[in-house]
CSV table of C-alpha atoms in Angstrom, one decimal:
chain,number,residue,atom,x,y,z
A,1,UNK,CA,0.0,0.0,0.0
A,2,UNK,CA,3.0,2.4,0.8
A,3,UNK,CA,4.4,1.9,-2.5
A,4,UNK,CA,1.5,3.3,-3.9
A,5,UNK,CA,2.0,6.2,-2.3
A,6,UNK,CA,5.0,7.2,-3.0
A,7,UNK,CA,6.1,5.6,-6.5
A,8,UNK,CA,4.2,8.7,-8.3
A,9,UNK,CA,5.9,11.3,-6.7
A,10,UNK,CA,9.5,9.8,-7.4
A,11,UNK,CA,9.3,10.0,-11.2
A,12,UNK,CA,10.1,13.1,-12.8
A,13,UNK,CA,7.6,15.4,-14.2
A,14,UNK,CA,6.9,15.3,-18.0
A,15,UNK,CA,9.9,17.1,-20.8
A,16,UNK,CA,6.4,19.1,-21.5
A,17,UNK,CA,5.9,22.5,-21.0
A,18,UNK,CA,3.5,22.5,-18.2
A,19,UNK,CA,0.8,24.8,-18.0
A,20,UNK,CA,-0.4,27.2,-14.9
A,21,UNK,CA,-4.2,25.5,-14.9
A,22,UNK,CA,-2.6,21.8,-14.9
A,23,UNK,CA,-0.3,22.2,-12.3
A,24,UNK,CA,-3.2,24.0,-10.2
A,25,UNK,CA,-5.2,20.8,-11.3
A,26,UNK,CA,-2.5,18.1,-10.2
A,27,UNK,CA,-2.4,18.3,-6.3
A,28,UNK,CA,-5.2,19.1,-3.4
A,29,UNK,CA,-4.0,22.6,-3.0
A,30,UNK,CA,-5.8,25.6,-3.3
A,31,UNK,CA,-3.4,28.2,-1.9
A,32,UNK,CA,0.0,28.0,-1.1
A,33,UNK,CA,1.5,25.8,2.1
A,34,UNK,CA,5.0,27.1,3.0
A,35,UNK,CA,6.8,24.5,5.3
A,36,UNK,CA,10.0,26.0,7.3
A,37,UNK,CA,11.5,22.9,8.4
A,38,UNK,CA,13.1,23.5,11.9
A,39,UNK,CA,16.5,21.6,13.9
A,40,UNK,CA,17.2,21.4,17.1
A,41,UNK,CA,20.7,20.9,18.4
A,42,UNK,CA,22.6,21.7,15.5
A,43,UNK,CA,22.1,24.1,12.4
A,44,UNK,CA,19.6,25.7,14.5
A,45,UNK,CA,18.3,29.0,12.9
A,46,UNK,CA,19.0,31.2,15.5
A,47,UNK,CA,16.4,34.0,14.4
A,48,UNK,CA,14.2,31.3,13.8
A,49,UNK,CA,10.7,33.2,15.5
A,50,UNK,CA,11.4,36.7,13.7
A,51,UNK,CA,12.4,34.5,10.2
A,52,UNK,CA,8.5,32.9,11.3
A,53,UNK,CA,7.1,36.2,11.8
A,54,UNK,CA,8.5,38.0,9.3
A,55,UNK,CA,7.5,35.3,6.7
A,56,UNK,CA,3.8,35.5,8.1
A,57,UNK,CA,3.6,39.2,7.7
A,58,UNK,CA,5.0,39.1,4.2
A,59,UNK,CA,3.0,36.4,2.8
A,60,UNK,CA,-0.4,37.4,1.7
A,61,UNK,CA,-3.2,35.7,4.3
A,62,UNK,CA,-4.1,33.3,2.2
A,63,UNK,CA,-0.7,31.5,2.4
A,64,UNK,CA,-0.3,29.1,5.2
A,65,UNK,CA,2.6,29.1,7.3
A,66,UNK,CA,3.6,25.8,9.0
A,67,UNK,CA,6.6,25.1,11.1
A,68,UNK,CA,7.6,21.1,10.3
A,69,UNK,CA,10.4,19.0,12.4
A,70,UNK,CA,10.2,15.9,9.8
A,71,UNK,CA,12.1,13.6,12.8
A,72,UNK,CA,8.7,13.7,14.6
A,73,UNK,CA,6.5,12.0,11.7
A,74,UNK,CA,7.4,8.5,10.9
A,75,UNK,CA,8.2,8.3,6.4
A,76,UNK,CA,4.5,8.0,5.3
A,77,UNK,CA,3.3,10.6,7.6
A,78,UNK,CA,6.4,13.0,6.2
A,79,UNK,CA,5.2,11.5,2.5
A,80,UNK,CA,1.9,13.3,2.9
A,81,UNK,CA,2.9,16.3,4.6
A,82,UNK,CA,5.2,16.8,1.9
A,83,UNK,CA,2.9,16.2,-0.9
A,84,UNK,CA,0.9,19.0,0.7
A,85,UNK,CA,3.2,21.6,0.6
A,86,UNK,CA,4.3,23.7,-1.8
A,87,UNK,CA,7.5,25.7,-0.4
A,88,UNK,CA,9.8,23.6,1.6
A,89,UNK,CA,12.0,25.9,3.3
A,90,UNK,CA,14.9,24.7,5.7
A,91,UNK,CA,18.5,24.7,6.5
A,92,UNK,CA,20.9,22.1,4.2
A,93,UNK,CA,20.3,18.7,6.1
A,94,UNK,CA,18.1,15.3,5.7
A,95,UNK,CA,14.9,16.6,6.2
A,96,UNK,CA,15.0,18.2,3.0
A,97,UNK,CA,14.7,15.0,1.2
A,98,UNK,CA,11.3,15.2,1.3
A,99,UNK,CA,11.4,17.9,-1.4
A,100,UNK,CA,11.2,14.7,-4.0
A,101,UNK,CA,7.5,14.1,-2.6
A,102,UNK,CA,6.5,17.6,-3.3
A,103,UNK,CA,3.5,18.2,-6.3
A,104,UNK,CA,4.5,19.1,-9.4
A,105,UNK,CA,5.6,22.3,-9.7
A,106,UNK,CA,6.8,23.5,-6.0
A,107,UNK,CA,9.5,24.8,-4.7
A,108,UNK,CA,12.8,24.5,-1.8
A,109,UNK,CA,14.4,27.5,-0.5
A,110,UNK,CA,18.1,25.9,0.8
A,111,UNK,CA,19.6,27.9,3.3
A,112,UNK,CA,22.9,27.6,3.5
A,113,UNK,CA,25.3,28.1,6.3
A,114,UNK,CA,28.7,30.6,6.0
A,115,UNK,CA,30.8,29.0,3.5
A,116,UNK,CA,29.4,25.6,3.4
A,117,UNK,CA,28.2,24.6,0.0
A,118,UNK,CA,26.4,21.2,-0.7
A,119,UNK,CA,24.9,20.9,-4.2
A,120,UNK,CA,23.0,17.6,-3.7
A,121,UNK,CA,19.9,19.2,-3.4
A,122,UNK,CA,20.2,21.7,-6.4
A,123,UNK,CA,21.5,18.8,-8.3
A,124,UNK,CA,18.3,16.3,-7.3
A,125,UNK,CA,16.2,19.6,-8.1
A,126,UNK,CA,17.3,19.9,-11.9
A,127,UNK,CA,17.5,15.9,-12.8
A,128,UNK,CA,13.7,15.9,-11.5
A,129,UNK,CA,13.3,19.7,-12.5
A,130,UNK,CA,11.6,21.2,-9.8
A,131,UNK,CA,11.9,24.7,-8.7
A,132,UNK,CA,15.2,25.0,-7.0
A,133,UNK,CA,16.7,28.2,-4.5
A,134,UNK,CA,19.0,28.7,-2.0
A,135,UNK,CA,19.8,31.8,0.5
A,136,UNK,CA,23.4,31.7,2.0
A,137,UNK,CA,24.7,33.6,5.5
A,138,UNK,CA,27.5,35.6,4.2
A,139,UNK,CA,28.5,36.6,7.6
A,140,UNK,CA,30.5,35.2,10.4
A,141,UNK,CA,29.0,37.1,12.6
A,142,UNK,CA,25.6,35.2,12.2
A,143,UNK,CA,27.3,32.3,12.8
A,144,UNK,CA,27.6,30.2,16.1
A,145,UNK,CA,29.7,27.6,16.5
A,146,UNK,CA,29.7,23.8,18.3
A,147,UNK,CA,32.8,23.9,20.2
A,148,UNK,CA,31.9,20.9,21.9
A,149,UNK,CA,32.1,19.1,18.5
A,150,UNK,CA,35.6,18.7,20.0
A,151,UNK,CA,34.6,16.4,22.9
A,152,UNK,CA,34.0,13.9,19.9
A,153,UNK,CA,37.4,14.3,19.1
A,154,UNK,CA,40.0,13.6,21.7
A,155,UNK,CA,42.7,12.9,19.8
A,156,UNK,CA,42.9,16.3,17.6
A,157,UNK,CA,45.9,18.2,18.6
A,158,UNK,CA,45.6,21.9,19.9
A,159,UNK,CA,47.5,23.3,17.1
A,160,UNK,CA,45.0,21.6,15.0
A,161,UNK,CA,41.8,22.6,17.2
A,162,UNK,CA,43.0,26.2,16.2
A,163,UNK,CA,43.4,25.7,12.8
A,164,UNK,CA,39.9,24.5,11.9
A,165,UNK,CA,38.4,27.2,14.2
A,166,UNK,CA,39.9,30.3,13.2
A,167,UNK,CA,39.6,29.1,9.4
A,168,UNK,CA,37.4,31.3,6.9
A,169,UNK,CA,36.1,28.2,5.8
A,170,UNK,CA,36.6,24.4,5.8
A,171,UNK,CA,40.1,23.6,5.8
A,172,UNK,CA,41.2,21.1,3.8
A,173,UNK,CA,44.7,20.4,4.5
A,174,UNK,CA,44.2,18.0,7.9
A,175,UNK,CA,44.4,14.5,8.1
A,176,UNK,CA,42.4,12.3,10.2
A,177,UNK,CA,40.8,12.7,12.9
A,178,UNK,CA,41.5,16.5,12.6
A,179,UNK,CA,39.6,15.9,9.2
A,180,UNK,CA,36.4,14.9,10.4
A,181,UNK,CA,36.4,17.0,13.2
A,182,UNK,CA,36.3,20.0,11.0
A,183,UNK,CA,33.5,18.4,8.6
A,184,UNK,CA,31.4,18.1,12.0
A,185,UNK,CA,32.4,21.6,13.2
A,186,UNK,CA,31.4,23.1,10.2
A,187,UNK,CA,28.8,21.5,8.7
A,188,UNK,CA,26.9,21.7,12.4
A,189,UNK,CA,27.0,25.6,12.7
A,190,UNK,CA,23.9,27.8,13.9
A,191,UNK,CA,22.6,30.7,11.0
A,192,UNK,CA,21.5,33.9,12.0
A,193,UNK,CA,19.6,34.7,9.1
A,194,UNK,CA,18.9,38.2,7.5
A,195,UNK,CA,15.3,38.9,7.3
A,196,UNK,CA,15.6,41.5,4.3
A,197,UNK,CA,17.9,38.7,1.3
A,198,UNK,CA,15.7,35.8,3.0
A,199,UNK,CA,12.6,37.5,2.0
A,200,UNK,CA,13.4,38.9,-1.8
A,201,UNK,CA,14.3,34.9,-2.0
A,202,UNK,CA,11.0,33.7,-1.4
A,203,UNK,CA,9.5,36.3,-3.4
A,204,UNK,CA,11.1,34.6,-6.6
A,205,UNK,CA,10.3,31.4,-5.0
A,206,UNK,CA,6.3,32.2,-5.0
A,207,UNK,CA,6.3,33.7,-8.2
A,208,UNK,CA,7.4,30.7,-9.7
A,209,UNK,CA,5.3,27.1,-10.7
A,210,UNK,CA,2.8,25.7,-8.3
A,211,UNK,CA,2.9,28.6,-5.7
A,212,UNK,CA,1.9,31.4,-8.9
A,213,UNK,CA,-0.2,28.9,-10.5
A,214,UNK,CA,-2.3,28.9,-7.3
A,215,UNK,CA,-1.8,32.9,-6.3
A,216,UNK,CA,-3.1,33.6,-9.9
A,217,UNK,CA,0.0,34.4,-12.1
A,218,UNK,CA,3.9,34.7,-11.9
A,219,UNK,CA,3.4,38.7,-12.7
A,220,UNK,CA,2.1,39.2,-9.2
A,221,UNK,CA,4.7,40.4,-6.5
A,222,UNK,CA,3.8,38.3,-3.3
A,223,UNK,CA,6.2,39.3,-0.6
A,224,UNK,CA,6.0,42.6,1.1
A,225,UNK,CA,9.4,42.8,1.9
A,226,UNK,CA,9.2,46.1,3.5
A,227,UNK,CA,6.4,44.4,5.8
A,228,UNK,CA,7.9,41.2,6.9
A,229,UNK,CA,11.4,43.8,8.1
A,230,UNK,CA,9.2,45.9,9.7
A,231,UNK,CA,7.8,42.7,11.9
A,232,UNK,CA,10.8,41.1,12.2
A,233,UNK,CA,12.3,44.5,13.9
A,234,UNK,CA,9.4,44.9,16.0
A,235,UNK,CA,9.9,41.5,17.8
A,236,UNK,CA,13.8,41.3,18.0
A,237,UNK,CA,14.9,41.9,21.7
């Protein structure tokens, strides 16, 4: 019976040109879901109730909102939430997976941390051809760190220790278990994100395939930028 379920969604969409009325007509939906799919623990978006609010205020009100932690649901649960959902948003990591699942037509928004840059998802997004974007954190300042990734890591020199946390980015040069340590130290970072780039993302994001298709038209602008600042600022401490 599972099989059922999810077999259609795996196989690409047609080489057709796809029109705005079919991909309204190939799902449930008759507005827009976004998802943001939230972590806990590591790559935790540390602005994660003003990115909610300012997305909410943005959005127009018929566009629902939903906050999804994928790890709760067992697969056929995460299946049908998925299928119901037309913007998957979330930080690079498993849960987004379930973008294959998605109708026809919708869209993920990969946030990326500072300098990290994992194509697996932009690559599964053009062999199946969905809509594909990403937002990246371009500041080390909105970045927080694990430390404690070390505790993993006993055997990791000092001189090592320093090297991989005063990098720019990833270094490359170590050898094992200095390696891993810095795939785990920097690949498990915390993202502040900014409101202002996050939201002129998701503007081209809902102005594109399923999510026009069911707002009425890609020539519409969707996202009040201005709006969803304004709320953000209002609620940071």
């Amino acid at each position: 019976g599972h099989v059922a379920l999810v077999a259609p969604a795996l196989l690409p969409p047609s080489a057709t040109t796809t029109t705005a009325a079919q991909l309204a007509e190939s799902h449930a939906l008759t507005a827009p879901v976004v998802r943001v799919v939230l972590r806990s623990g590591t790559r935790v978006l540390l602005n994660e109730k003003q990115l909610l609010a300012a997305l909410r205020a943005a959005l127009p009100s018929s566009v629902r909102v939903d906050v999804w932690r994928p790890e709760r649901h067992t697969f056929v649960e995460q299946v049908a939430v998925a299928r119901s959902t037309s913007l998957l948003i979330g930080v690079h990591g498993a849960g987004l997976t379930n973008y294959m699942f998605m109708p026809r037509g919708a869209a993920l928004l990969e946030l990326y941390m500072y300098h990290w840059d994992r194509r697996a998802y932009e690559r599964l997004s053009k062999m199946m051809r969905y809509n594909y974007f990403k937002w990246r954190n371009e500041r080390r300042d909105h970045t927080r760190f694990h430390e404690s990734t070390f505790r993993s890591f006993p055997a990791v020199s000092e001189a090592d220790r320093k090297i991989i946390m005063e990098a720019e980015e990833k270094p490359m040069q170590l050898r094992a278990p200095a390696a891993l340590a810095a795939e785990k130290y920097w690949i498990n970072q915390d993202t502040h994100v900014d409101i202002e780039s996050f939201l002129a993302v998701v503007n081209d994001a809902m102005r594109t395939g399923l999510n026009a298709a069911l707002l009425g038209g890609a020539d519409r602008v969707v996202v009040d930028v201005d709006g969803g600042v304004a709320a953000a600022a209002a609620i940071t401490p």
